[in-house]
CSV table of C-alpha atoms in Angstrom, one decimal:
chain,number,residue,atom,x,y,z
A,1,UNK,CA,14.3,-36.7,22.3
A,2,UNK,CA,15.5,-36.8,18.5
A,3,UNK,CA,11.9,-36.2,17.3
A,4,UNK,CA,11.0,-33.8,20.1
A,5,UNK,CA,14.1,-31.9,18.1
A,6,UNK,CA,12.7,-32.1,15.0
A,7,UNK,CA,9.4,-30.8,16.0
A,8,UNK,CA,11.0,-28.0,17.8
A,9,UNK,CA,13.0,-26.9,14.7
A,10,UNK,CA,9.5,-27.1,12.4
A,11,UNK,CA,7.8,-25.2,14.8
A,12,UNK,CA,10.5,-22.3,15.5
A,13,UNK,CA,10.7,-22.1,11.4
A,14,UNK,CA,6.8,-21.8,11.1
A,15,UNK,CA,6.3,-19.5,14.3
A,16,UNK,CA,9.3,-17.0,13.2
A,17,UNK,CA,8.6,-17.4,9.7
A,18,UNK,CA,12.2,-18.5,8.8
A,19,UNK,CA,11.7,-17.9,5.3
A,20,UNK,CA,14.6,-20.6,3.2
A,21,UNK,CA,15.6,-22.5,6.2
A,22,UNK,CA,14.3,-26.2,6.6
A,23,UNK,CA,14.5,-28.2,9.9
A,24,UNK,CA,18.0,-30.1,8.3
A,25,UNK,CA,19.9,-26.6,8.5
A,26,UNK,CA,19.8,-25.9,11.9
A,27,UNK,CA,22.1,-27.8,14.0
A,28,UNK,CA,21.4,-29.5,17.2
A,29,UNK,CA,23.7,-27.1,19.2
A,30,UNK,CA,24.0,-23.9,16.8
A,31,UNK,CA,23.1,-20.9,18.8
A,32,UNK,CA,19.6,-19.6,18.2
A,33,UNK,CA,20.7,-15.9,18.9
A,34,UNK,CA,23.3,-13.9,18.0
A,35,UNK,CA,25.5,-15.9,15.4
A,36,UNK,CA,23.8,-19.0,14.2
A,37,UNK,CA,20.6,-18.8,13.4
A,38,UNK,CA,20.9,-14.7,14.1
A,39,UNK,CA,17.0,-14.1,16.3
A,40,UNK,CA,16.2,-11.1,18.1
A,41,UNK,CA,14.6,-10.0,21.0
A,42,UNK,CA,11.1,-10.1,19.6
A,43,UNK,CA,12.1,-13.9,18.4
A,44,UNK,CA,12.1,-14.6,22.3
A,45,UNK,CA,8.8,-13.6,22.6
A,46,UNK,CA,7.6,-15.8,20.2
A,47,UNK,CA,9.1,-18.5,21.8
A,48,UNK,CA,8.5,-17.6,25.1
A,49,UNK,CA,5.1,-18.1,23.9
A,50,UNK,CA,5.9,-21.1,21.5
A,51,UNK,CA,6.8,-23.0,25.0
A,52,UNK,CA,3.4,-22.2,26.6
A,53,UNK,CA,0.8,-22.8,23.7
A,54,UNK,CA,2.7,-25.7,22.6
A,55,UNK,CA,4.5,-27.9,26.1
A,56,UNK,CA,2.2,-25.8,28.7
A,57,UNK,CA,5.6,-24.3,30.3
A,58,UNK,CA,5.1,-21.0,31.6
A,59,UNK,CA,8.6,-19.3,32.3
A,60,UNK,CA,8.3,-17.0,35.3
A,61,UNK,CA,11.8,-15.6,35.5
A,62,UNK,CA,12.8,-14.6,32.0
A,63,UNK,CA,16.2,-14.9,33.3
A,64,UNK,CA,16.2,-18.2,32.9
A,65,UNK,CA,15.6,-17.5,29.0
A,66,UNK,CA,19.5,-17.3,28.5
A,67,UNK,CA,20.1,-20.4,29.3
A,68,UNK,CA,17.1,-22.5,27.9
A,69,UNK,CA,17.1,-20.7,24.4
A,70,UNK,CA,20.8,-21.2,24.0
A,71,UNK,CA,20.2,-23.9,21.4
A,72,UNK,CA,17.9,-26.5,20.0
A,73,UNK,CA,19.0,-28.8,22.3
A,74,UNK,CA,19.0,-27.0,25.3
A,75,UNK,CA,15.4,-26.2,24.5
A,76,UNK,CA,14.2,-29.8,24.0
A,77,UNK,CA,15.8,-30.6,27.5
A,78,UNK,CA,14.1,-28.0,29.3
A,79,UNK,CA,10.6,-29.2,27.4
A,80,UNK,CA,11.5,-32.6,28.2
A,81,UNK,CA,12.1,-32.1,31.8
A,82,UNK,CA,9.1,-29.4,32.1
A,83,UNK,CA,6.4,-30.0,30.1
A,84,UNK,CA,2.5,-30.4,31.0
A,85,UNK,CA,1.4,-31.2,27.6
B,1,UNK,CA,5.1,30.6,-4.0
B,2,UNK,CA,7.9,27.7,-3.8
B,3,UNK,CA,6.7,25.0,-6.4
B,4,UNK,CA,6.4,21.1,-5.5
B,5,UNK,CA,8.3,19.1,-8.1
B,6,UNK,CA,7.3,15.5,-8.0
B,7,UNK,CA,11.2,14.0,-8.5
B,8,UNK,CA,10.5,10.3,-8.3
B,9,UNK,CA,8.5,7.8,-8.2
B,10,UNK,CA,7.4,4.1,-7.7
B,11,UNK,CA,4.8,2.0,-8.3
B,12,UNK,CA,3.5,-1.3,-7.3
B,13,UNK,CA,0.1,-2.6,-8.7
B,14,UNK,CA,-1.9,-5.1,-10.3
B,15,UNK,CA,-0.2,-4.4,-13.5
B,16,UNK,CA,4.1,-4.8,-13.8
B,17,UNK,CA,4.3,-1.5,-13.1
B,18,UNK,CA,7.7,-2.0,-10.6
B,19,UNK,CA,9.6,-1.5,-13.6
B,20,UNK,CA,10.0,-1.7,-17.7
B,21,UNK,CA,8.3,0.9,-19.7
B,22,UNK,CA,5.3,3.1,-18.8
B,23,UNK,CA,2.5,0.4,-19.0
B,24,UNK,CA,3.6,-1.7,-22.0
B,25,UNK,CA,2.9,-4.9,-20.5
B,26,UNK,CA,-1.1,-4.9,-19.4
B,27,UNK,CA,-2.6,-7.6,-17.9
B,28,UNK,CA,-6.3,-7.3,-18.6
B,29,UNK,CA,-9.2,-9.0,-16.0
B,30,UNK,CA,-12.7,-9.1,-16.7
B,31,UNK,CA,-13.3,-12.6,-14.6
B,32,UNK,CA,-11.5,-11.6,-11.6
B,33,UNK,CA,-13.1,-9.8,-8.8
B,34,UNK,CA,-10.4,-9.2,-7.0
B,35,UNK,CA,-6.6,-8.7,-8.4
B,36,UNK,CA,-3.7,-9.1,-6.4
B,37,UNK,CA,-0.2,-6.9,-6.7
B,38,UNK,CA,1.9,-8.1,-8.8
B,39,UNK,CA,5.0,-8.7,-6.6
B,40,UNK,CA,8.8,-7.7,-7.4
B,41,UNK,CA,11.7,-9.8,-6.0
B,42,UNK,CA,12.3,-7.9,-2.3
B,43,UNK,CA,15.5,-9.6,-1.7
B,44,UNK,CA,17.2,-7.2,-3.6
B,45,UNK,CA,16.0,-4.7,-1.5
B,46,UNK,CA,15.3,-5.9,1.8
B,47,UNK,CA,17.6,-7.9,4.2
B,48,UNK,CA,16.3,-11.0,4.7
B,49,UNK,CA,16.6,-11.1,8.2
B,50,UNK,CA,13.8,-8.2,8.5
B,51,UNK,CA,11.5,-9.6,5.2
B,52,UNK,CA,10.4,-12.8,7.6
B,53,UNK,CA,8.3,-10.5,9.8
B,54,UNK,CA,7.1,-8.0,7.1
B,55,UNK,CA,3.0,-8.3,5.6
B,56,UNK,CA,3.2,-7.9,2.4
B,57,UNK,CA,1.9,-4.1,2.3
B,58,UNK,CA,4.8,-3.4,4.2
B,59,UNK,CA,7.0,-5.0,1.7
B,60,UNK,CA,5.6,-3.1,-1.0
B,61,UNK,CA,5.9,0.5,0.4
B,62,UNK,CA,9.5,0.2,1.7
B,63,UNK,CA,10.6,-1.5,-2.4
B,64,UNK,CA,8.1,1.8,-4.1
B,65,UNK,CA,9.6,4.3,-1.4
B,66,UNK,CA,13.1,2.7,-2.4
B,67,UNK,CA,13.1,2.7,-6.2
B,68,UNK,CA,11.3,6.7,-5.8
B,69,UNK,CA,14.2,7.7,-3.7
B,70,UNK,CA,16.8,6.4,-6.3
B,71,UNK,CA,15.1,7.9,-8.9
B,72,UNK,CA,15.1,11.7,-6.9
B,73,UNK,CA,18.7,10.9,-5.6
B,74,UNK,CA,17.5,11.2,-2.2
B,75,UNK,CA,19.3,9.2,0.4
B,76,UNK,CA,17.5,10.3,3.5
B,77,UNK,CA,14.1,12.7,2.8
B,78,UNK,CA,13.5,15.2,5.4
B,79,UNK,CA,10.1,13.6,6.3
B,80,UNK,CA,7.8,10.8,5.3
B,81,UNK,CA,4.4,10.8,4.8
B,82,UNK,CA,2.1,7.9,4.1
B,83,UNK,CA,-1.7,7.5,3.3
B,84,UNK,CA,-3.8,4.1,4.0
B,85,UNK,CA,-7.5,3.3,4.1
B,86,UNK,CA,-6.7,-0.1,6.2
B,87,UNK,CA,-3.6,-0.3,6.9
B,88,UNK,CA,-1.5,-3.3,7.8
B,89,UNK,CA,-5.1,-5.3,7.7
B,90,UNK,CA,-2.1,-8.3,7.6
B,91,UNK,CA,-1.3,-8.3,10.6
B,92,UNK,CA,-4.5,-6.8,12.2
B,93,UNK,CA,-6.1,-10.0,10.9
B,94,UNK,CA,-3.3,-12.3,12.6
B,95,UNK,CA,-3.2,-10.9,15.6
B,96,UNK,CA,-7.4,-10.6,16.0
B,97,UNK,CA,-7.6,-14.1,14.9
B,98,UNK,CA,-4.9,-15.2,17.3
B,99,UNK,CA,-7.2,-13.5,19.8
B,100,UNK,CA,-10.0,-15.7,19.1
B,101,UNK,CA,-8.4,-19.2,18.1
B,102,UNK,CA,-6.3,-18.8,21.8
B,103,UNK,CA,-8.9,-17.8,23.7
B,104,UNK,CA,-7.0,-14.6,24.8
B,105,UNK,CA,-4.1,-16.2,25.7
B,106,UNK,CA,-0.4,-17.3,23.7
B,107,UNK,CA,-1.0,-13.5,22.1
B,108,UNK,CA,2.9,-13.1,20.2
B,109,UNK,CA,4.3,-9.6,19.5
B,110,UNK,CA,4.9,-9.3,16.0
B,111,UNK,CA,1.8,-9.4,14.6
B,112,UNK,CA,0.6,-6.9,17.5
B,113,UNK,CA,3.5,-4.7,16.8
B,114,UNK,CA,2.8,-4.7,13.1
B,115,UNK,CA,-0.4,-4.1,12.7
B,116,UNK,CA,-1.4,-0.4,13.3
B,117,UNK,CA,-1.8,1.5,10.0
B,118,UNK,CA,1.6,3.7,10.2
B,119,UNK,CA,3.9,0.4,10.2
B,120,UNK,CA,4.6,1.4,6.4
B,121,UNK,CA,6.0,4.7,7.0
B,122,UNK,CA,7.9,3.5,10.5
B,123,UNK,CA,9.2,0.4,8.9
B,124,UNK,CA,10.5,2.8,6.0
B,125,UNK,CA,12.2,5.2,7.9
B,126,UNK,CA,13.5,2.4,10.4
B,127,UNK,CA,15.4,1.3,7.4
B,128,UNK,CA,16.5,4.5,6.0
B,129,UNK,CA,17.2,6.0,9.7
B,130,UNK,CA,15.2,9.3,9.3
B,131,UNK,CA,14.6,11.0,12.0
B,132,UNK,CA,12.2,13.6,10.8
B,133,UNK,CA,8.5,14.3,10.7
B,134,UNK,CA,6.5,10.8,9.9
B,135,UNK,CA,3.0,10.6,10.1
B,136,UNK,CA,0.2,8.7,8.1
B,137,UNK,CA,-2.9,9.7,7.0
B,138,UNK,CA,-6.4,7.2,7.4
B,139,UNK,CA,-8.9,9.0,6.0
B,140,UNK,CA,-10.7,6.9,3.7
B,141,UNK,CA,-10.0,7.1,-0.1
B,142,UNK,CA,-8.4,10.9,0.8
B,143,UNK,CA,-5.9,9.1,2.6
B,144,UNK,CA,-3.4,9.7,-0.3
B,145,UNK,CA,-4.8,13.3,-0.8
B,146,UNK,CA,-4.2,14.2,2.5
B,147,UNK,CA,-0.6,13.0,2.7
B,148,UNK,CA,0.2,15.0,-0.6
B,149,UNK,CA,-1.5,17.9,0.7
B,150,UNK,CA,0.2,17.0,3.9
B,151,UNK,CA,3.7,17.4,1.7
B,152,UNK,CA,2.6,20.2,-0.1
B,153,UNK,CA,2.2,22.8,2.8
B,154,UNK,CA,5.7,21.9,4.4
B,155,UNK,CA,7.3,21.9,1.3
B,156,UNK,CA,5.5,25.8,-0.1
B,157,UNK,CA,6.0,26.7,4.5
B,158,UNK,CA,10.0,25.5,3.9
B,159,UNK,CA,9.2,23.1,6.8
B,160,UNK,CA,10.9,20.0,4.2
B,161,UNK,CA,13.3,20.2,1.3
B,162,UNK,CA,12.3,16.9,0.1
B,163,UNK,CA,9.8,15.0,1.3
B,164,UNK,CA,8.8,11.3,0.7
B,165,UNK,CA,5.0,10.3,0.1
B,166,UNK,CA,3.0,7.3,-0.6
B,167,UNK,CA,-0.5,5.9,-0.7
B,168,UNK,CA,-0.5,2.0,0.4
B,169,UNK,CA,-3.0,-0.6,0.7
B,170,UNK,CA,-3.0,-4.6,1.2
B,171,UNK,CA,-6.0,-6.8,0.8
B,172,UNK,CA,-6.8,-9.7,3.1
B,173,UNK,CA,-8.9,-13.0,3.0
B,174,UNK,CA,-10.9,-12.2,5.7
B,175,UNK,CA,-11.3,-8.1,4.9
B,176,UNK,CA,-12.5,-9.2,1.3
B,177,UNK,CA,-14.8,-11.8,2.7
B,178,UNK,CA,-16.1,-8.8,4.7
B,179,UNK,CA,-16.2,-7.0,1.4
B,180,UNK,CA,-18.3,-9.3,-0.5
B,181,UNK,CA,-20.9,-9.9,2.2
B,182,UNK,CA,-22.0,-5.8,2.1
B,183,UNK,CA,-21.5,-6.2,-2.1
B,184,UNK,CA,-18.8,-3.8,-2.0
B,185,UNK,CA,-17.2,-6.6,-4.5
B,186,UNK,CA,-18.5,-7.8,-7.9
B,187,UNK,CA,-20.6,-11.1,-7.6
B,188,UNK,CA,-19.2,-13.6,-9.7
B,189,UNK,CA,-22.1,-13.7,-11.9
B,190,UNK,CA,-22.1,-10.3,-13.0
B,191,UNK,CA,-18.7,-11.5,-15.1
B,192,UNK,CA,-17.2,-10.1,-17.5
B,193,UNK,CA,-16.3,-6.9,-15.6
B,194,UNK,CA,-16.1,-3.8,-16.8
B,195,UNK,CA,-15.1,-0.7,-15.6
B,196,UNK,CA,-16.8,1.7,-18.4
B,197,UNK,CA,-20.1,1.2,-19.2
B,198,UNK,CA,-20.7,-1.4,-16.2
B,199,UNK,CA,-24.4,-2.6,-15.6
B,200,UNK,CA,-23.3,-4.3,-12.2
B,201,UNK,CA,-22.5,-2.9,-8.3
B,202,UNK,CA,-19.9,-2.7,-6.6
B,203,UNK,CA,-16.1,-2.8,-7.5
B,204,UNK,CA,-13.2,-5.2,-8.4
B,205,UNK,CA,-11.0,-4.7,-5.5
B,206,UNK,CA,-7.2,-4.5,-5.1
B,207,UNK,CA,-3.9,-3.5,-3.3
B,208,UNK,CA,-0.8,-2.0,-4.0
B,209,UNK,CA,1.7,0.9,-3.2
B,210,UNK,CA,2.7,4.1,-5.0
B,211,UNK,CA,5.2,6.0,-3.7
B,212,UNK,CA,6.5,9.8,-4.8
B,213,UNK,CA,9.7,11.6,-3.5
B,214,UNK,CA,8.0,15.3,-3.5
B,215,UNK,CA,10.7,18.5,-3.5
B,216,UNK,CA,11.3,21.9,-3.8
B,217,UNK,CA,13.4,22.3,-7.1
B,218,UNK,CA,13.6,20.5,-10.3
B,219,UNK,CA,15.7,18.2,-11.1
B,220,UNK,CA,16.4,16.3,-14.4
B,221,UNK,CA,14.0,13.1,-13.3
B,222,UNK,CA,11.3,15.9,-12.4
B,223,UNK,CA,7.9,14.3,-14.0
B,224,UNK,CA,5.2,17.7,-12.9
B,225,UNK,CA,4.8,20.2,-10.5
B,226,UNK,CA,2.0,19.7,-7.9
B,227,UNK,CA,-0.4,22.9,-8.3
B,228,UNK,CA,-3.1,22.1,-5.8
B,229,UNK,CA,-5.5,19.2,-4.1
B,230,UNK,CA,-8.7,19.7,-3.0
B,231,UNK,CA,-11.1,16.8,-1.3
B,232,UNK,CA,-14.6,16.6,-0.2
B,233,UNK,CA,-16.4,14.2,2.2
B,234,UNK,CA,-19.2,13.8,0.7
B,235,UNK,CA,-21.3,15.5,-2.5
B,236,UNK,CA,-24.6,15.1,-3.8
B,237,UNK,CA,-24.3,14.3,-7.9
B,238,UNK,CA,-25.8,17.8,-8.9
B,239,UNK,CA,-22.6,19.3,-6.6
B,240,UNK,CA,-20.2,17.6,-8.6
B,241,UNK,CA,-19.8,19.8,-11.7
B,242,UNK,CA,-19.7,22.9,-9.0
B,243,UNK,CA,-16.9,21.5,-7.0
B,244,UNK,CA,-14.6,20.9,-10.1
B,245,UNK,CA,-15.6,23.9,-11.3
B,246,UNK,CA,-14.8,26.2,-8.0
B,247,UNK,CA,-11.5,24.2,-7.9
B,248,UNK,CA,-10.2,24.7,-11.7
B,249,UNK,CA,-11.5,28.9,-10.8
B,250,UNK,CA,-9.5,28.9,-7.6
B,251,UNK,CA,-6.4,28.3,-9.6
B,252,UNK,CA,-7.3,30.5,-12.8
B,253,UNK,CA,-7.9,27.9,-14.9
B,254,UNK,CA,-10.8,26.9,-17.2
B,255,UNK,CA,-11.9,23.4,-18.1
B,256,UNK,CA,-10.6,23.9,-21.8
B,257,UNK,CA,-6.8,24.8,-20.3
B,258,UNK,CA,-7.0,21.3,-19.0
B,259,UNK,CA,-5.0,19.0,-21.7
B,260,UNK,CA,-6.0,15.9,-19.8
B,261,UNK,CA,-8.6,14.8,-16.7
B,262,UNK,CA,-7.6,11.3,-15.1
B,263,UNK,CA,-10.9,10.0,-14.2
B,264,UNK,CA,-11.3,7.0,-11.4
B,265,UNK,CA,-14.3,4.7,-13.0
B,266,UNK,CA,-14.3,1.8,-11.0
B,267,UNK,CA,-17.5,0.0,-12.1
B,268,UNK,CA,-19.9,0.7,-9.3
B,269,UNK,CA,-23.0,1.5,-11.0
B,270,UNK,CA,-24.4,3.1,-8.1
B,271,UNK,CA,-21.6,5.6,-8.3
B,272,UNK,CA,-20.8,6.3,-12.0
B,273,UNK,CA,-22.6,9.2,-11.9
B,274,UNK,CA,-20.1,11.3,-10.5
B,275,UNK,CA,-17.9,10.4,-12.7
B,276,UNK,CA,-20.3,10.6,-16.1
B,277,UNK,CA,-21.0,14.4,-14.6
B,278,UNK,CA,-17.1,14.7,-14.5
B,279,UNK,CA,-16.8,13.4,-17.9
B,280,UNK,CA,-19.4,15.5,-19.9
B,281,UNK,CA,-17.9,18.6,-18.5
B,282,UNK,CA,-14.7,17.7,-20.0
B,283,UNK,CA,-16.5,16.0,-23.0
B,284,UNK,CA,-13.7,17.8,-25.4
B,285,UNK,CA,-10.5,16.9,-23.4
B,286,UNK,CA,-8.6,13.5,-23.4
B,287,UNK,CA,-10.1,11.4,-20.7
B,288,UNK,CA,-8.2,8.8,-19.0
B,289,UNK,CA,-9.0,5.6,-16.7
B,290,UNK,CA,-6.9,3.6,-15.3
B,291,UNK,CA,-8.8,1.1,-12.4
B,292,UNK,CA,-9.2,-1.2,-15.2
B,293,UNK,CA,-5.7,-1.8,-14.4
B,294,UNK,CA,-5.1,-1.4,-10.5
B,295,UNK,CA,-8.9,-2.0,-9.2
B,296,UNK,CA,-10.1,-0.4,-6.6
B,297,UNK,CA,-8.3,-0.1,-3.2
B,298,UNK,CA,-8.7,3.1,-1.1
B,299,UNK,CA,-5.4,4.6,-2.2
B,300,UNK,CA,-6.0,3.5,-5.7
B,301,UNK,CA,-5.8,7.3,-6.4
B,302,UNK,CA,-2.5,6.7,-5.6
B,303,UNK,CA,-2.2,4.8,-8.9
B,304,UNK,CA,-4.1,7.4,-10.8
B,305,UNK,CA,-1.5,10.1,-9.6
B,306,UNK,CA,1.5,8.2,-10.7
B,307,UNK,CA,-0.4,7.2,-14.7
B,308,UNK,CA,-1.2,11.1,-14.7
B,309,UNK,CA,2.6,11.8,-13.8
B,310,UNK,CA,4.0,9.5,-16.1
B,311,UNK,CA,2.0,11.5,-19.0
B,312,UNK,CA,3.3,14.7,-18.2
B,313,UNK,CA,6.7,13.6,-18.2
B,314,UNK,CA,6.4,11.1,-21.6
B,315,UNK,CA,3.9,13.4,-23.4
B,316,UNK,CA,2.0,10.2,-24.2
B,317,UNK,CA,-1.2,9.0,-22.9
B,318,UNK,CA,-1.1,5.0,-23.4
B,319,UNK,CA,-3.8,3.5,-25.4
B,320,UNK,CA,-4.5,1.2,-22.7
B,321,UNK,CA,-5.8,4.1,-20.7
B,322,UNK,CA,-7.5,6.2,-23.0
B,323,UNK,CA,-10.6,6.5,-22.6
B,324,UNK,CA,-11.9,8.6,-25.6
B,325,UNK,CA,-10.0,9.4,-29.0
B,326,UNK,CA,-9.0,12.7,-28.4
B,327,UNK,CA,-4.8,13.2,-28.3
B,328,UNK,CA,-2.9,16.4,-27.7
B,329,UNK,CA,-0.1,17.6,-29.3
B,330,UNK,CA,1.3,18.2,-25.8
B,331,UNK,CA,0.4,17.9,-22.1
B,332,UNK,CA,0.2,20.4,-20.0
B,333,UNK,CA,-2.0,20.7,-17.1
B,334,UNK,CA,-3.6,17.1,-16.3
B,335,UNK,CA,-6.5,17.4,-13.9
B,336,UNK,CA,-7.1,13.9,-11.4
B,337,UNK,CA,-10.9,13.5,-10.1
B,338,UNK,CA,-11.4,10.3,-7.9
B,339,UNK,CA,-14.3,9.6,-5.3
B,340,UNK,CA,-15.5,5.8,-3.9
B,341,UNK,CA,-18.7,5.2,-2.7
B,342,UNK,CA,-20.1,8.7,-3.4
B,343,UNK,CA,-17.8,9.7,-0.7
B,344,UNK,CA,-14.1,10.8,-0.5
B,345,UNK,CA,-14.4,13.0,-3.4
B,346,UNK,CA,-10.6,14.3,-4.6
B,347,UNK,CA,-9.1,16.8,-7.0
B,348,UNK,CA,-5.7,17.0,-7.6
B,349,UNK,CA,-4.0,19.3,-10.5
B,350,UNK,CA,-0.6,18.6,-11.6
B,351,UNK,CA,1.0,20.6,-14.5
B,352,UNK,CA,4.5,20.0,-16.8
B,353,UNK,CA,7.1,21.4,-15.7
């Protein structure tokens, strides 16, 4: 699970193009929208999208984005639990 | 008539030219057949949080469009008008490649969004929140001509009080591979490059961004007024001489009023004809070059108009662009002649005001 993190956090930096973050400055539970690490709508495309190319998940009801993209941690549970790759 | 006062400007090129003095600093290239912008710190300008997703074209014009805008005391200009040949090629190259890599599927937004060839001028007034008339011009190397010209009829029709225009152009790794394979690019063994007297084809290509805030009254940063454009699609040699000629006559001028003709050489021997006819017409005024410095991009004309308005407003022509010996005690009406490929052929007269 811990390294499943840390992949997640390299990949979120490369796909959004985080430009003077590194993987140590985002926290496990820091909210990825919002406050914390501050992403937009257009950011939950792109990992919409991350999810699919990368752990095969296809999310149906984007509903359910709320709650998956809350964190890094929340993320890496749903891949966990979910993915086909 | 109401007159066109060109009130700021800025430039981004292959040369510092984002700031200090008016071409001090040259960086000269006769091994490189391609030279990149040379790129200003945009944190200054640009929240970070919207520089992640921004190609670097994009970049450029909003810091140019800035620093012209602060120089013309303009917060908000009643329209914005932009000129590319290729646009956000960035992005259009990303997404495209995406396309291919994925097999049509995992396509992401951003590079999708960004990549249509008025994301300069919508990213620009996005971050300036103006409302008014924004529209971008592709038209080849007139892309910049027919944005000015664009500016200059709403500005003489009092459609705009002040209006914001730039020429823009980013290269890519891909487009310039594209480039070399037709020989629209120097080949590497035709080094050292030269812009005058060349004996190779094609061009040593570029990008950059040259922005102009474009009003109807003069102000104390006013560089020239904006007498008239004019721009051809394409001309045989032997029409050359009769276009300039019918332009200069259209606005009561003769070829010895002009104090100064800014000529675009770029190199191509297959094309310096047009611009040898240009020059032995005006064998007895000071000539000036200047794509020895910014290379060749399609709105590298751009470049050309912001040397020719830094003249009129500094009375100097800089040795590095001088082309002949011949100086002027002052500068009054300096005449711009620019075509690429034998095609997009462009007048533009600007005079001291």
């Amino acid at each position: 699970m811990e390294s499943l993190k840390v992949e997640l956090k390299a990949k979120i930096i490369e796909v959004l193009n985080l430009e003077d973050i590194s993987v140590e400055d985002i926290n496990d539970n820091d909210p990825l929208f919002g406050e914390g690490l501050g992403l937009d709508s257009i950011d939950a495309l792109e990992l919409i999208v991350l999810l699919d190319k990368n752990y095969g998940i296809k999310l149906t009801d984007p509903k359910d984005g709320k709650a998956i993209f809350q964190s890094v941690e929340t993320m890496a549970a749903f891949i966990a639990a979910n993915r086909k790759k | 008539m109401v007159k066109t006062y060109i009130n700021g400007v800025g430039s981004i090129s292959a040369q510092k030219t984002f700031e200090g003095d008016f071409l001090e600093e040259i960086i000269s290239n006769e091994s490189e057949n391609v030279i990149y912008a040379v790129q200003p710190s945009y944190k200054e300008v640009i929240p970070p949080a919207s520089i992640r997703r921004m190609s670097k074209g994009v970049k450029m014009g909003i810091f140019t469009s800035n620093k012209a805008l602060k120089e013309a005391c303009i917060e908000v200009p009643d329209a914005i008008i932009t000129g590319t040949g290729m646009g956000c090629v960035e992005d259009s190259d990303k997404f495209l490649k995406a396309i291919l890599d994925n097999k049509e599927q995992f396509l992401t937004p951003t590079s999708f969004i960004q990549s249509t060839h008025n994301t300069v001028g919508a990213q620009i007034a996005l971050g300036l929140q103006c409302k008014g008339y924004n529209f971008t011009y592709v038209n080849g190397a007139v892309s910049f001509e027919s944005a000015l010209l664009d500016a200059k009829l709403q500005l003489e029709t009092s459609e705009a009080n002040a209006i914001l225009v730039g020429g823009i152009d980013e290269t890519t790794q891909h487009t310039l591979d594209l480039y070399r394979l037709v020989n629209f690019i120097k080949n590497e063994k035709d080094q050292p490059f030269s812009v005058l007297n060349s004996n190779s084809k094609g061009v040593v290509f570029s990008e950059g961004s040259n922005f102009f805030v474009l009003e109807n009254q003069q102000k104390t940063s006013s560089y020239a007024t904006l007498e008239a454009i004019n721009f051809f699609n394409e001309l045989k040699i032997s029409e050359v001489g009769e276009f300039i000629c019918s332009f200069l006559d259209s606005n009561g001028i003769k070829i010895e009023t002009i104090d100064a003709i800014v000529l675009g050489n770029n190199g191509d021997t297959q094309f310096d004809d047009y611009y040898t006819i240009a020059s032995t017409l005006f064998s007895k005024t000071p000539q000036v070059y200047y794509k020895h410095l910014s290379g060749e991009y399609n709105t590298a004309s751009s470049f050309g108009f912001w040397v020719a308005s830094k003249i009129l407003k500094n009375q100097l022509i800089p040795s590095a662009v001088k082309m002949n010996d011949l100086t002027k005690d002052n500068y009054t009406y300096v005449l711009l002649y620019n075509q690429y490929r034998g095609k997009d052929h462009s007048l533009i007269l600007i005079k001291k005001c």
